[in-house]
mmCIF file with all atom_site columns, C-alpha atoms in Angstrom:
data_model
loop_
_atom_site.group_PDB
_atom_site.id
_atom_site.type_symbol
_atom_site.label_atom_id
_atom_site.label_alt_id
_atom_site.label_comp_id
_atom_site.label_asym_id
_atom_site.label_entity_id
_atom_site.label_seq_id
_atom_site.pdbx_PDB_ins_code
_atom_site.Cartn_x
_atom_site.Cartn_y
_atom_site.Cartn_z
_atom_site.occupancy
_atom_site.B_iso_or_equiv
_atom_site.pdbx_formal_charge
_atom_site.auth_seq_id
_atom_site.auth_comp_id
_atom_site.auth_asym_id
_atom_site.auth_atom_id
_atom_site.pdbx_PDB_model_num
ATOM 1   C CA . UNK A 1 1   ? 151.181 17.298  160.356 1.00 0.00 ? 11  UNK A CA 1
ATOM 2   C CA . UNK A 1 2   ? 147.703 18.133  159.109 1.00 0.00 ? 12  UNK A CA 1
ATOM 3   C CA . UNK A 1 3   ? 145.463 16.987  161.975 1.00 0.00 ? 13  UNK A CA 1
ATOM 4   C CA . UNK A 1 4   ? 142.713 14.736  160.671 1.00 0.00 ? 14  UNK A CA 1
ATOM 5   C CA . UNK A 1 5   ? 139.161 15.306  161.864 1.00 0.00 ? 15  UNK A CA 1
ATOM 6   C CA . UNK A 1 6   ? 136.709 12.499  162.498 1.00 0.00 ? 16  UNK A CA 1
ATOM 7   C CA . UNK A 1 7   ? 132.994 12.656  163.283 1.00 0.00 ? 17  UNK A CA 1
ATOM 8   C CA . UNK A 1 8   ? 131.627 9.774   165.360 1.00 0.00 ? 18  UNK A CA 1
ATOM 9   C CA . UNK A 1 9   ? 127.845 9.611   164.974 1.00 0.00 ? 19  UNK A CA 1
ATOM 10  C CA . UNK A 1 10  ? 125.979 8.262   167.996 1.00 0.00 ? 20  UNK A CA 1
ATOM 11  C CA . UNK A 1 11  ? 122.282 7.730   168.593 1.00 0.00 ? 21  UNK A CA 1
ATOM 12  C CA . UNK A 1 12  ? 120.495 6.201   171.575 1.00 0.00 ? 22  UNK A CA 1
ATOM 13  C CA . UNK A 1 13  ? 121.114 2.453   171.636 1.00 0.00 ? 23  UNK A CA 1
ATOM 14  C CA . UNK A 1 14  ? 124.657 2.582   170.182 1.00 0.00 ? 24  UNK A CA 1
ATOM 15  C CA . UNK A 1 15  ? 127.154 -0.152  171.084 1.00 0.00 ? 25  UNK A CA 1
ATOM 16  C CA . UNK A 1 16  ? 129.316 1.623   173.630 1.00 0.00 ? 26  UNK A CA 1
ATOM 17  C CA . UNK A 1 17  ? 132.341 -0.688  173.417 1.00 0.00 ? 27  UNK A CA 1
ATOM 18  C CA . UNK A 1 18  ? 132.659 -0.165  169.665 1.00 0.00 ? 28  UNK A CA 1
ATOM 19  C CA . UNK A 1 19  ? 132.370 3.597   169.998 1.00 0.00 ? 29  UNK A CA 1
ATOM 20  C CA . UNK A 1 20  ? 134.735 4.034   172.941 1.00 0.00 ? 30  UNK A CA 1
ATOM 21  C CA . UNK A 1 21  ? 137.505 1.810   171.534 1.00 0.00 ? 31  UNK A CA 1
ATOM 22  C CA . UNK A 1 22  ? 137.392 3.709   168.241 1.00 0.00 ? 32  UNK A CA 1
ATOM 23  C CA . UNK A 1 23  ? 137.414 7.137   169.918 1.00 0.00 ? 33  UNK A CA 1
ATOM 24  C CA . UNK A 1 24  ? 140.292 6.069   172.193 1.00 0.00 ? 34  UNK A CA 1
ATOM 25  C CA . UNK A 1 25  ? 142.495 4.802   169.341 1.00 0.00 ? 35  UNK A CA 1
ATOM 26  C CA . UNK A 1 26  ? 141.841 7.835   167.136 1.00 0.00 ? 36  UNK A CA 1
ATOM 27  C CA . UNK A 1 27  ? 142.712 10.239  169.944 1.00 0.00 ? 37  UNK A CA 1
ATOM 28  C CA . UNK A 1 28  ? 145.862 8.254   170.750 1.00 0.00 ? 38  UNK A CA 1
ATOM 29  C CA . UNK A 1 29  ? 146.775 8.782   167.106 1.00 0.00 ? 39  UNK A CA 1
ATOM 30  C CA . UNK A 1 30  ? 146.436 12.559  167.655 1.00 0.00 ? 40  UNK A CA 1
ATOM 31  C CA . UNK A 1 31  ? 143.399 12.953  165.465 1.00 0.00 ? 41  UNK A CA 1
ATOM 32  C CA . UNK A 1 32  ? 140.587 15.301  166.386 1.00 0.00 ? 42  UNK A CA 1
ATOM 33  C CA . UNK A 1 33  ? 137.429 13.369  167.165 1.00 0.00 ? 43  UNK A CA 1
ATOM 34  C CA . UNK A 1 34  ? 134.060 15.084  167.428 1.00 0.00 ? 44  UNK A CA 1
ATOM 35  C CA . UNK A 1 35  ? 131.577 12.763  169.121 1.00 0.00 ? 45  UNK A CA 1
ATOM 36  C CA . UNK A 1 36  ? 128.230 13.915  167.742 1.00 0.00 ? 46  UNK A CA 1
ATOM 37  C CA . UNK A 1 37  ? 124.843 13.054  169.147 1.00 0.00 ? 47  UNK A CA 1
ATOM 38  C CA . UNK A 1 38  ? 122.247 12.450  166.459 1.00 0.00 ? 48  UNK A CA 1
ATOM 39  C CA . UNK A 1 39  ? 119.552 12.995  169.067 1.00 0.00 ? 49  UNK A CA 1
ATOM 40  C CA . UNK A 1 40  ? 118.178 16.275  170.430 1.00 0.00 ? 50  UNK A CA 1
ATOM 41  C CA . UNK A 1 41  ? 120.672 16.470  173.323 1.00 0.00 ? 51  UNK A CA 1
ATOM 42  C CA . UNK A 1 42  ? 124.279 15.450  173.937 1.00 0.00 ? 52  UNK A CA 1
ATOM 43  C CA . UNK A 1 43  ? 123.217 13.022  176.703 1.00 0.00 ? 53  UNK A CA 1
ATOM 44  C CA . UNK A 1 44  ? 122.948 9.542   175.202 1.00 0.00 ? 54  UNK A CA 1
ATOM 45  C CA . UNK A 1 45  ? 121.871 6.110   176.387 1.00 0.00 ? 55  UNK A CA 1
ATOM 46  C CA . UNK A 1 46  ? 123.922 3.230   175.020 1.00 0.00 ? 56  UNK A CA 1
ATOM 47  C CA . UNK A 1 47  ? 122.817 -0.298  174.136 1.00 0.00 ? 57  UNK A CA 1
ATOM 48  C CA . UNK A 1 48  ? 123.759 -1.606  177.576 1.00 0.00 ? 58  UNK A CA 1
ATOM 49  C CA . UNK A 1 49  ? 122.611 1.426   179.541 1.00 0.00 ? 59  UNK A CA 1
ATOM 50  C CA . UNK A 1 50  ? 125.891 3.290   179.901 1.00 0.00 ? 60  UNK A CA 1
ATOM 51  C CA . UNK A 1 51  ? 125.261 7.033   179.991 1.00 0.00 ? 61  UNK A CA 1
ATOM 52  C CA . UNK A 1 52  ? 127.658 8.836   177.678 1.00 0.00 ? 62  UNK A CA 1
ATOM 53  C CA . UNK A 1 53  ? 127.696 12.487  176.677 1.00 0.00 ? 63  UNK A CA 1
ATOM 54  C CA . UNK A 1 54  ? 128.650 13.571  173.177 1.00 0.00 ? 64  UNK A CA 1
ATOM 55  C CA . UNK A 1 55  ? 130.819 16.599  172.457 1.00 0.00 ? 65  UNK A CA 1
ATOM 56  C CA . UNK A 1 56  ? 128.074 18.245  170.432 1.00 0.00 ? 66  UNK A CA 1
ATOM 57  C CA . UNK A 1 57  ? 125.028 17.463  168.316 1.00 0.00 ? 67  UNK A CA 1
ATOM 58  C CA . UNK A 1 58  ? 125.046 16.614  164.632 1.00 0.00 ? 68  UNK A CA 1
ATOM 59  C CA . UNK A 1 59  ? 122.578 19.445  164.146 1.00 0.00 ? 69  UNK A CA 1
ATOM 60  C CA . UNK A 1 60  ? 125.127 21.979  165.451 1.00 0.00 ? 70  UNK A CA 1
ATOM 61  C CA . UNK A 1 61  ? 127.991 20.499  163.389 1.00 0.00 ? 71  UNK A CA 1
ATOM 62  C CA . UNK A 1 62  ? 126.044 19.542  160.278 1.00 0.00 ? 72  UNK A CA 1
ATOM 63  C CA . UNK A 1 63  ? 127.889 21.980  158.004 1.00 0.00 ? 73  UNK A CA 1
ATOM 64  C CA . UNK A 1 64  ? 131.357 20.729  159.025 1.00 0.00 ? 74  UNK A CA 1
ATOM 65  C CA . UNK A 1 65  ? 133.332 18.541  156.660 1.00 0.00 ? 75  UNK A CA 1
ATOM 66  C CA . UNK A 1 66  ? 135.407 15.793  158.286 1.00 0.00 ? 76  UNK A CA 1
ATOM 67  C CA . UNK A 1 67  ? 138.140 13.547  156.925 1.00 0.00 ? 77  UNK A CA 1
ATOM 68  C CA . UNK A 1 68  ? 136.134 10.543  158.122 1.00 0.00 ? 78  UNK A CA 1
ATOM 69  C CA . UNK A 1 69  ? 132.701 9.727   159.497 1.00 0.00 ? 79  UNK A CA 1
ATOM 70  C CA . UNK A 1 70  ? 132.341 6.729   161.823 1.00 0.00 ? 80  UNK A CA 1
ATOM 71  C CA . UNK A 1 71  ? 129.248 4.896   163.046 1.00 0.00 ? 81  UNK A CA 1
ATOM 72  C CA . UNK A 1 72  ? 129.274 2.082   165.619 1.00 0.00 ? 82  UNK A CA 1
ATOM 73  C CA . UNK A 1 73  ? 126.680 -0.674  165.718 1.00 0.00 ? 83  UNK A CA 1
ATOM 74  C CA . UNK A 1 74  ? 124.042 -1.523  168.281 1.00 0.00 ? 84  UNK A CA 1
ATOM 75  C CA . UNK A 1 75  ? 120.595 -2.634  167.059 1.00 0.00 ? 85  UNK A CA 1
ATOM 76  C CA . UNK A 1 76  ? 118.674 0.368   168.388 1.00 0.00 ? 86  UNK A CA 1
ATOM 77  C CA . UNK A 1 77  ? 121.497 2.788   167.653 1.00 0.00 ? 87  UNK A CA 1
ATOM 78  C CA . UNK A 1 78  ? 121.699 1.881   163.991 1.00 0.00 ? 88  UNK A CA 1
ATOM 79  C CA . UNK A 1 79  ? 117.897 1.949   163.691 1.00 0.00 ? 89  UNK A CA 1
ATOM 80  C CA . UNK A 1 80  ? 117.977 5.492   165.090 1.00 0.00 ? 90  UNK A CA 1
ATOM 81  C CA . UNK A 1 81  ? 120.809 6.541   162.752 1.00 0.00 ? 91  UNK A CA 1
ATOM 82  C CA . UNK A 1 82  ? 119.104 5.005   159.726 1.00 0.00 ? 92  UNK A CA 1
ATOM 83  C CA . UNK A 1 83  ? 115.787 6.706   160.493 1.00 0.00 ? 93  UNK A CA 1
ATOM 84  C CA . UNK A 1 84  ? 117.383 10.157  160.791 1.00 0.00 ? 94  UNK A CA 1
ATOM 85  C CA . UNK A 1 85  ? 117.371 12.027  157.430 1.00 0.00 ? 95  UNK A CA 1
ATOM 86  C CA . UNK A 1 86  ? 120.052 14.441  158.706 1.00 0.00 ? 96  UNK A CA 1
ATOM 87  C CA . UNK A 1 87  ? 122.428 11.504  159.315 1.00 0.00 ? 97  UNK A CA 1
ATOM 88  C CA . UNK A 1 88  ? 121.880 10.115  155.814 1.00 0.00 ? 98  UNK A CA 1
ATOM 89  C CA . UNK A 1 89  ? 122.382 13.508  154.157 1.00 0.00 ? 99  UNK A CA 1
ATOM 90  C CA . UNK A 1 90  ? 125.517 14.117  156.251 1.00 0.00 ? 100 UNK A CA 1
ATOM 91  C CA . UNK A 1 91  ? 126.970 10.781  155.122 1.00 0.00 ? 101 UNK A CA 1
ATOM 92  C CA . UNK A 1 92  ? 125.985 11.407  151.480 1.00 0.00 ? 102 UNK A CA 1
ATOM 93  C CA . UNK A 1 93  ? 127.733 14.782  151.536 1.00 0.00 ? 103 UNK A CA 1
ATOM 94  C CA . UNK A 1 94  ? 130.902 13.179  152.875 1.00 0.00 ? 104 UNK A CA 1
ATOM 95  C CA . UNK A 1 95  ? 130.751 10.499  150.174 1.00 0.00 ? 105 UNK A CA 1
ATOM 96  C CA . UNK A 1 96  ? 130.415 13.258  147.554 1.00 0.00 ? 106 UNK A CA 1
ATOM 97  C CA . UNK A 1 97  ? 133.410 15.043  149.132 1.00 0.00 ? 107 UNK A CA 1
ATOM 98  C CA . UNK A 1 98  ? 135.434 11.778  148.819 1.00 0.00 ? 108 UNK A CA 1
ATOM 99  C CA . UNK A 1 99  ? 135.876 11.362  152.587 1.00 0.00 ? 109 UNK A CA 1
ATOM 100 C CA . UNK A 1 100 ? 136.193 8.098   154.501 1.00 0.00 ? 110 UNK A CA 1
ATOM 101 C CA . UNK A 1 101 ? 133.037 6.362   155.678 1.00 0.00 ? 111 UNK A CA 1
ATOM 102 C CA . UNK A 1 102 ? 133.721 3.967   158.566 1.00 0.00 ? 112 UNK A CA 1
ATOM 103 C CA . UNK A 1 103 ? 130.954 1.606   159.673 1.00 0.00 ? 113 UNK A CA 1
ATOM 104 C CA . UNK A 1 104 ? 131.294 -0.981  162.424 1.00 0.00 ? 114 UNK A CA 1
ATOM 105 C CA . UNK A 1 105 ? 128.952 -3.905  163.044 1.00 0.00 ? 115 UNK A CA 1
ATOM 106 C CA . UNK A 1 106 ? 125.319 -3.414  162.011 1.00 0.00 ? 116 UNK A CA 1
ATOM 107 C CA . UNK A 1 107 ? 125.836 0.150   160.746 1.00 0.00 ? 117 UNK A CA 1
ATOM 108 C CA . UNK A 1 108 ? 127.367 -1.193  157.519 1.00 0.00 ? 118 UNK A CA 1
ATOM 109 C CA . UNK A 1 109 ? 124.123 -2.926  156.621 1.00 0.00 ? 119 UNK A CA 1
ATOM 110 C CA . UNK A 1 110 ? 121.458 -0.953  158.476 1.00 0.00 ? 120 UNK A CA 1
ATOM 111 C CA . UNK A 1 111 ? 122.746 2.524   157.605 1.00 0.00 ? 121 UNK A CA 1
ATOM 112 C CA . UNK A 1 112 ? 124.889 2.225   154.459 1.00 0.00 ? 122 UNK A CA 1
ATOM 113 C CA . UNK A 1 113 ? 123.335 -0.725  152.569 1.00 0.00 ? 123 UNK A CA 1
ATOM 114 C CA . UNK A 1 114 ? 119.804 0.183   153.668 1.00 0.00 ? 124 UNK A CA 1
ATOM 115 C CA . UNK A 1 115 ? 120.157 3.571   151.980 1.00 0.00 ? 125 UNK A CA 1
ATOM 116 C CA . UNK A 1 116 ? 122.069 2.207   148.957 1.00 0.00 ? 126 UNK A CA 1
ATOM 117 C CA . UNK A 1 117 ? 125.176 4.199   149.837 1.00 0.00 ? 127 UNK A CA 1
ATOM 118 C CA . UNK A 1 118 ? 127.637 1.348   149.146 1.00 0.00 ? 128 UNK A CA 1
ATOM 119 C CA . UNK A 1 119 ? 126.840 1.286   145.412 1.00 0.00 ? 129 UNK A CA 1
ATOM 120 C CA . UNK A 1 120 ? 127.855 -2.354  145.126 1.00 0.00 ? 130 UNK A CA 1
ATOM 121 C CA . UNK A 1 121 ? 131.142 -2.089  147.052 1.00 0.00 ? 131 UNK A CA 1
ATOM 122 C CA . UNK A 1 122 ? 132.387 -4.946  149.183 1.00 0.00 ? 132 UNK A CA 1
ATOM 123 C CA . UNK A 1 123 ? 131.688 -4.585  152.901 1.00 0.00 ? 133 UNK A CA 1
ATOM 124 C CA . UNK A 1 124 ? 131.280 -6.576  156.083 1.00 0.00 ? 134 UNK A CA 1
ATOM 125 C CA . UNK A 1 125 ? 128.689 -6.440  158.834 1.00 0.00 ? 135 UNK A CA 1
ATOM 126 C CA . UNK A 1 126 ? 127.432 -8.566  161.713 1.00 0.00 ? 136 UNK A CA 1
ATOM 127 C CA . UNK A 1 127 ? 124.504 -10.893 162.426 1.00 0.00 ? 137 UNK A CA 1
ATOM 128 C CA . UNK A 1 128 ? 123.805 -11.946 158.817 1.00 0.00 ? 138 UNK A CA 1
ATOM 129 C CA . UNK A 1 129 ? 122.290 -8.508  158.249 1.00 0.00 ? 139 UNK A CA 1
ATOM 130 C CA . UNK A 1 130 ? 123.621 -8.302  154.693 1.00 0.00 ? 140 UNK A CA 1
ATOM 131 C CA . UNK A 1 131 ? 120.938 -10.807 153.648 1.00 0.00 ? 141 UNK A CA 1
ATOM 132 C CA . UNK A 1 132 ? 118.299 -8.139  154.306 1.00 0.00 ? 142 UNK A CA 1
ATOM 133 C CA . UNK A 1 133 ? 119.719 -5.572  151.869 1.00 0.00 ? 143 UNK A CA 1
ATOM 134 C CA . UNK A 1 134 ? 120.428 -5.652  148.147 1.00 0.00 ? 144 UNK A CA 1
ATOM 135 C CA . UNK A 1 135 ? 123.160 -2.984  148.091 1.00 0.00 ? 145 UNK A CA 1
ATOM 136 C CA . UNK A 1 136 ? 126.805 -3.911  148.563 1.00 0.00 ? 146 UNK A CA 1
ATOM 137 C CA . UNK A 1 137 ? 128.631 -7.210  148.279 1.00 0.00 ? 147 UNK A CA 1
ATOM 138 C CA . UNK A 1 138 ? 129.021 -8.897  151.664 1.00 0.00 ? 148 UNK A CA 1
ATOM 139 C CA . UNK A 1 139 ? 132.478 -10.330 152.419 1.00 0.00 ? 149 UNK A CA 1
ATOM 140 C CA . UNK A 1 140 ? 133.021 -12.581 155.434 1.00 0.00 ? 150 UNK A CA 1
ATOM 141 C CA . UNK A 1 141 ? 136.098 -10.792 156.801 1.00 0.00 ? 151 UNK A CA 1
ATOM 142 C CA . UNK A 1 142 ? 136.882 -8.942  160.028 1.00 0.00 ? 152 UNK A CA 1
ATOM 143 C CA . UNK A 1 143 ? 137.587 -5.653  158.248 1.00 0.00 ? 153 UNK A CA 1
ATOM 144 C CA . UNK A 1 144 ? 136.982 -4.656  154.622 1.00 0.00 ? 154 UNK A CA 1
ATOM 145 C CA . UNK A 1 145 ? 138.435 -1.609  152.869 1.00 0.00 ? 155 UNK A CA 1
ATOM 146 C CA . UNK A 1 146 ? 136.722 -0.720  149.578 1.00 0.00 ? 156 UNK A CA 1
ATOM 147 C CA . UNK A 1 147 ? 137.622 2.642   148.118 1.00 0.00 ? 157 UNK A CA 1
ATOM 148 C CA . UNK A 1 148 ? 136.876 5.156   150.906 1.00 0.00 ? 158 UNK A CA 1
ATOM 149 C CA . UNK A 1 149 ? 134.590 2.752   152.806 1.00 0.00 ? 159 UNK A CA 1
ATOM 150 C CA . UNK A 1 150 ? 135.987 0.892   155.825 1.00 0.00 ? 160 UNK A CA 1
ATOM 151 C CA . UNK A 1 151 ? 133.691 -1.640  157.481 1.00 0.00 ? 161 UNK A CA 1
ATOM 152 C CA . UNK A 1 152 ? 134.169 -3.968  160.436 1.00 0.00 ? 162 UNK A CA 1
ATOM 153 C CA . UNK A 1 153 ? 132.225 -7.012  161.570 1.00 0.00 ? 163 UNK A CA 1
ATOM 154 C CA . UNK A 1 154 ? 131.467 -6.151  165.209 1.00 0.00 ? 164 UNK A CA 1
ATOM 155 C CA . UNK A 1 155 ? 132.617 -5.521  168.756 1.00 0.00 ? 165 UNK A CA 1
ATOM 156 C CA . UNK A 1 156 ? 135.206 -8.305  168.710 1.00 0.00 ? 166 UNK A CA 1
ATOM 157 C CA . UNK A 1 157 ? 137.127 -6.609  165.899 1.00 0.00 ? 167 UNK A CA 1
ATOM 158 C CA . UNK A 1 158 ? 136.924 -3.067  167.268 1.00 0.00 ? 168 UNK A CA 1
ATOM 159 C CA . UNK A 1 159 ? 140.716 -2.848  167.585 1.00 0.00 ? 169 UNK A CA 1
ATOM 160 C CA . UNK A 1 160 ? 141.392 -4.292  164.113 1.00 0.00 ? 170 UNK A CA 1
ATOM 161 C CA . UNK A 1 161 ? 138.856 -1.873  162.662 1.00 0.00 ? 171 UNK A CA 1
ATOM 162 C CA . UNK A 1 162 ? 140.221 1.126   164.586 1.00 0.00 ? 172 UNK A CA 1
ATOM 163 C CA . UNK A 1 163 ? 143.846 0.449   163.722 1.00 0.00 ? 173 UNK A CA 1
ATOM 164 C CA . UNK A 1 164 ? 142.917 -0.024  160.051 1.00 0.00 ? 174 UNK A CA 1
ATOM 165 C CA . UNK A 1 165 ? 141.261 3.400   160.047 1.00 0.00 ? 175 UNK A CA 1
ATOM 166 C CA . UNK A 1 166 ? 144.263 4.858   161.891 1.00 0.00 ? 176 UNK A CA 1
ATOM 167 C CA . UNK A 1 167 ? 146.716 3.341   159.411 1.00 0.00 ? 177 UNK A CA 1
ATOM 168 C CA . UNK A 1 168 ? 144.830 4.852   156.484 1.00 0.00 ? 178 UNK A CA 1
ATOM 169 C CA . UNK A 1 169 ? 144.284 8.293   158.008 1.00 0.00 ? 179 UNK A CA 1
ATOM 170 C CA . UNK A 1 170 ? 147.785 8.536   159.506 1.00 0.00 ? 180 UNK A CA 1
ATOM 171 C CA . UNK A 1 171 ? 149.637 7.391   156.395 1.00 0.00 ? 181 UNK A CA 1
ATOM 172 C CA . UNK A 1 172 ? 152.072 10.204  157.193 1.00 0.00 ? 182 UNK A CA 1
ATOM 173 C CA . UNK A 1 173 ? 153.273 8.273   160.268 1.00 0.00 ? 183 UNK A CA 1
ATOM 174 C CA . UNK A 1 174 ? 152.855 4.467   160.037 1.00 0.00 ? 184 UNK A CA 1
ATOM 175 C CA . UNK A 1 175 ? 155.411 4.040   162.814 1.00 0.00 ? 185 UNK A CA 1
ATOM 176 C CA . UNK A 1 176 ? 153.019 5.780   165.217 1.00 0.00 ? 186 UNK A CA 1
ATOM 177 C CA . UNK A 1 177 ? 150.293 3.280   164.385 1.00 0.00 ? 187 UNK A CA 1
ATOM 178 C CA . UNK A 1 178 ? 152.680 0.384   164.988 1.00 0.00 ? 188 UNK A CA 1
ATOM 179 C CA . UNK A 1 179 ? 153.926 1.947   168.224 1.00 0.00 ? 189 UNK A CA 1
ATOM 180 C CA . UNK A 1 180 ? 150.390 2.454   169.567 1.00 0.00 ? 190 UNK A CA 1
ATOM 181 C CA . UNK A 1 181 ? 149.384 -1.117  168.679 1.00 0.00 ? 191 UNK A CA 1
ATOM 182 C CA . UNK A 1 182 ? 152.381 -2.383  170.646 1.00 0.00 ? 192 UNK A CA 1
ATOM 183 C CA . UNK A 1 183 ? 151.776 0.110   173.450 1.00 0.00 ? 193 UNK A CA 1
ATOM 184 C CA . UNK A 1 184 ? 148.249 -1.236  174.100 1.00 0.00 ? 194 UNK A CA 1
ATOM 185 C CA . UNK A 1 185 ? 149.467 -4.859  173.676 1.00 0.00 ? 195 UNK A CA 1
ATOM 186 C CA . UNK A 1 186 ? 147.339 -5.429  170.607 1.00 0.00 ? 196 UNK A CA 1
ATOM 187 C CA . UNK A 1 187 ? 148.943 -8.568  169.193 1.00 0.00 ? 197 UNK A CA 1
ATOM 188 C CA . UNK A 1 188 ? 146.838 -8.875  166.042 1.00 0.00 ? 198 UNK A CA 1
ATOM 189 C CA . UNK A 1 189 ? 148.456 -6.036  164.142 1.00 0.00 ? 199 UNK A CA 1
ATOM 190 C CA . UNK A 1 190 ? 149.104 -5.673  161.300 1.00 0.00 ? 200 UNK A CA 1
ATOM 191 C CA . UNK A 1 191 ? 146.139 -7.561  159.851 1.00 0.00 ? 201 UNK A CA 1
ATOM 192 C CA . UNK A 1 192 ? 147.078 -10.429 157.568 1.00 0.00 ? 202 UNK A CA 1
#
């Protein structure tokens, strides 16, 4: 098995539940996850004040190429991601390299659509944020897969989103995805 590598981009104010569920499911699926702080240090403050440390900083890992890049939501977190030129260039490089871009909750609108990275693709996001951006075609679904872009609506669909990403990245072992969904008693899999 070729171990897939995923970068999870976090900035102060990120939605901790979305990030932790995603990281947990990816690691259960035996993928390598690098949790990268997009701040100056690896110590981060989440949306609800949970202190979480990243594995490294984006600055230190900027030249790495991953199979997928994931961003959780959180109003302040996505503002911080969107305002960081290094984050946007990192995502653009991964789009150019034909890698998966995975955005949960507000990051679909406030990071991808805000910087016209969707190029008209269908996507989903939370809180009616799509109305604020011209890029992308908003679809009212829990999870949307459009080419190499995977977007999810918000915290309540963190498991659906994570298992969708897992199913795509671990296409070499769909039984493992099914087994893990059953193992954590996730009853809403596969998505209809």
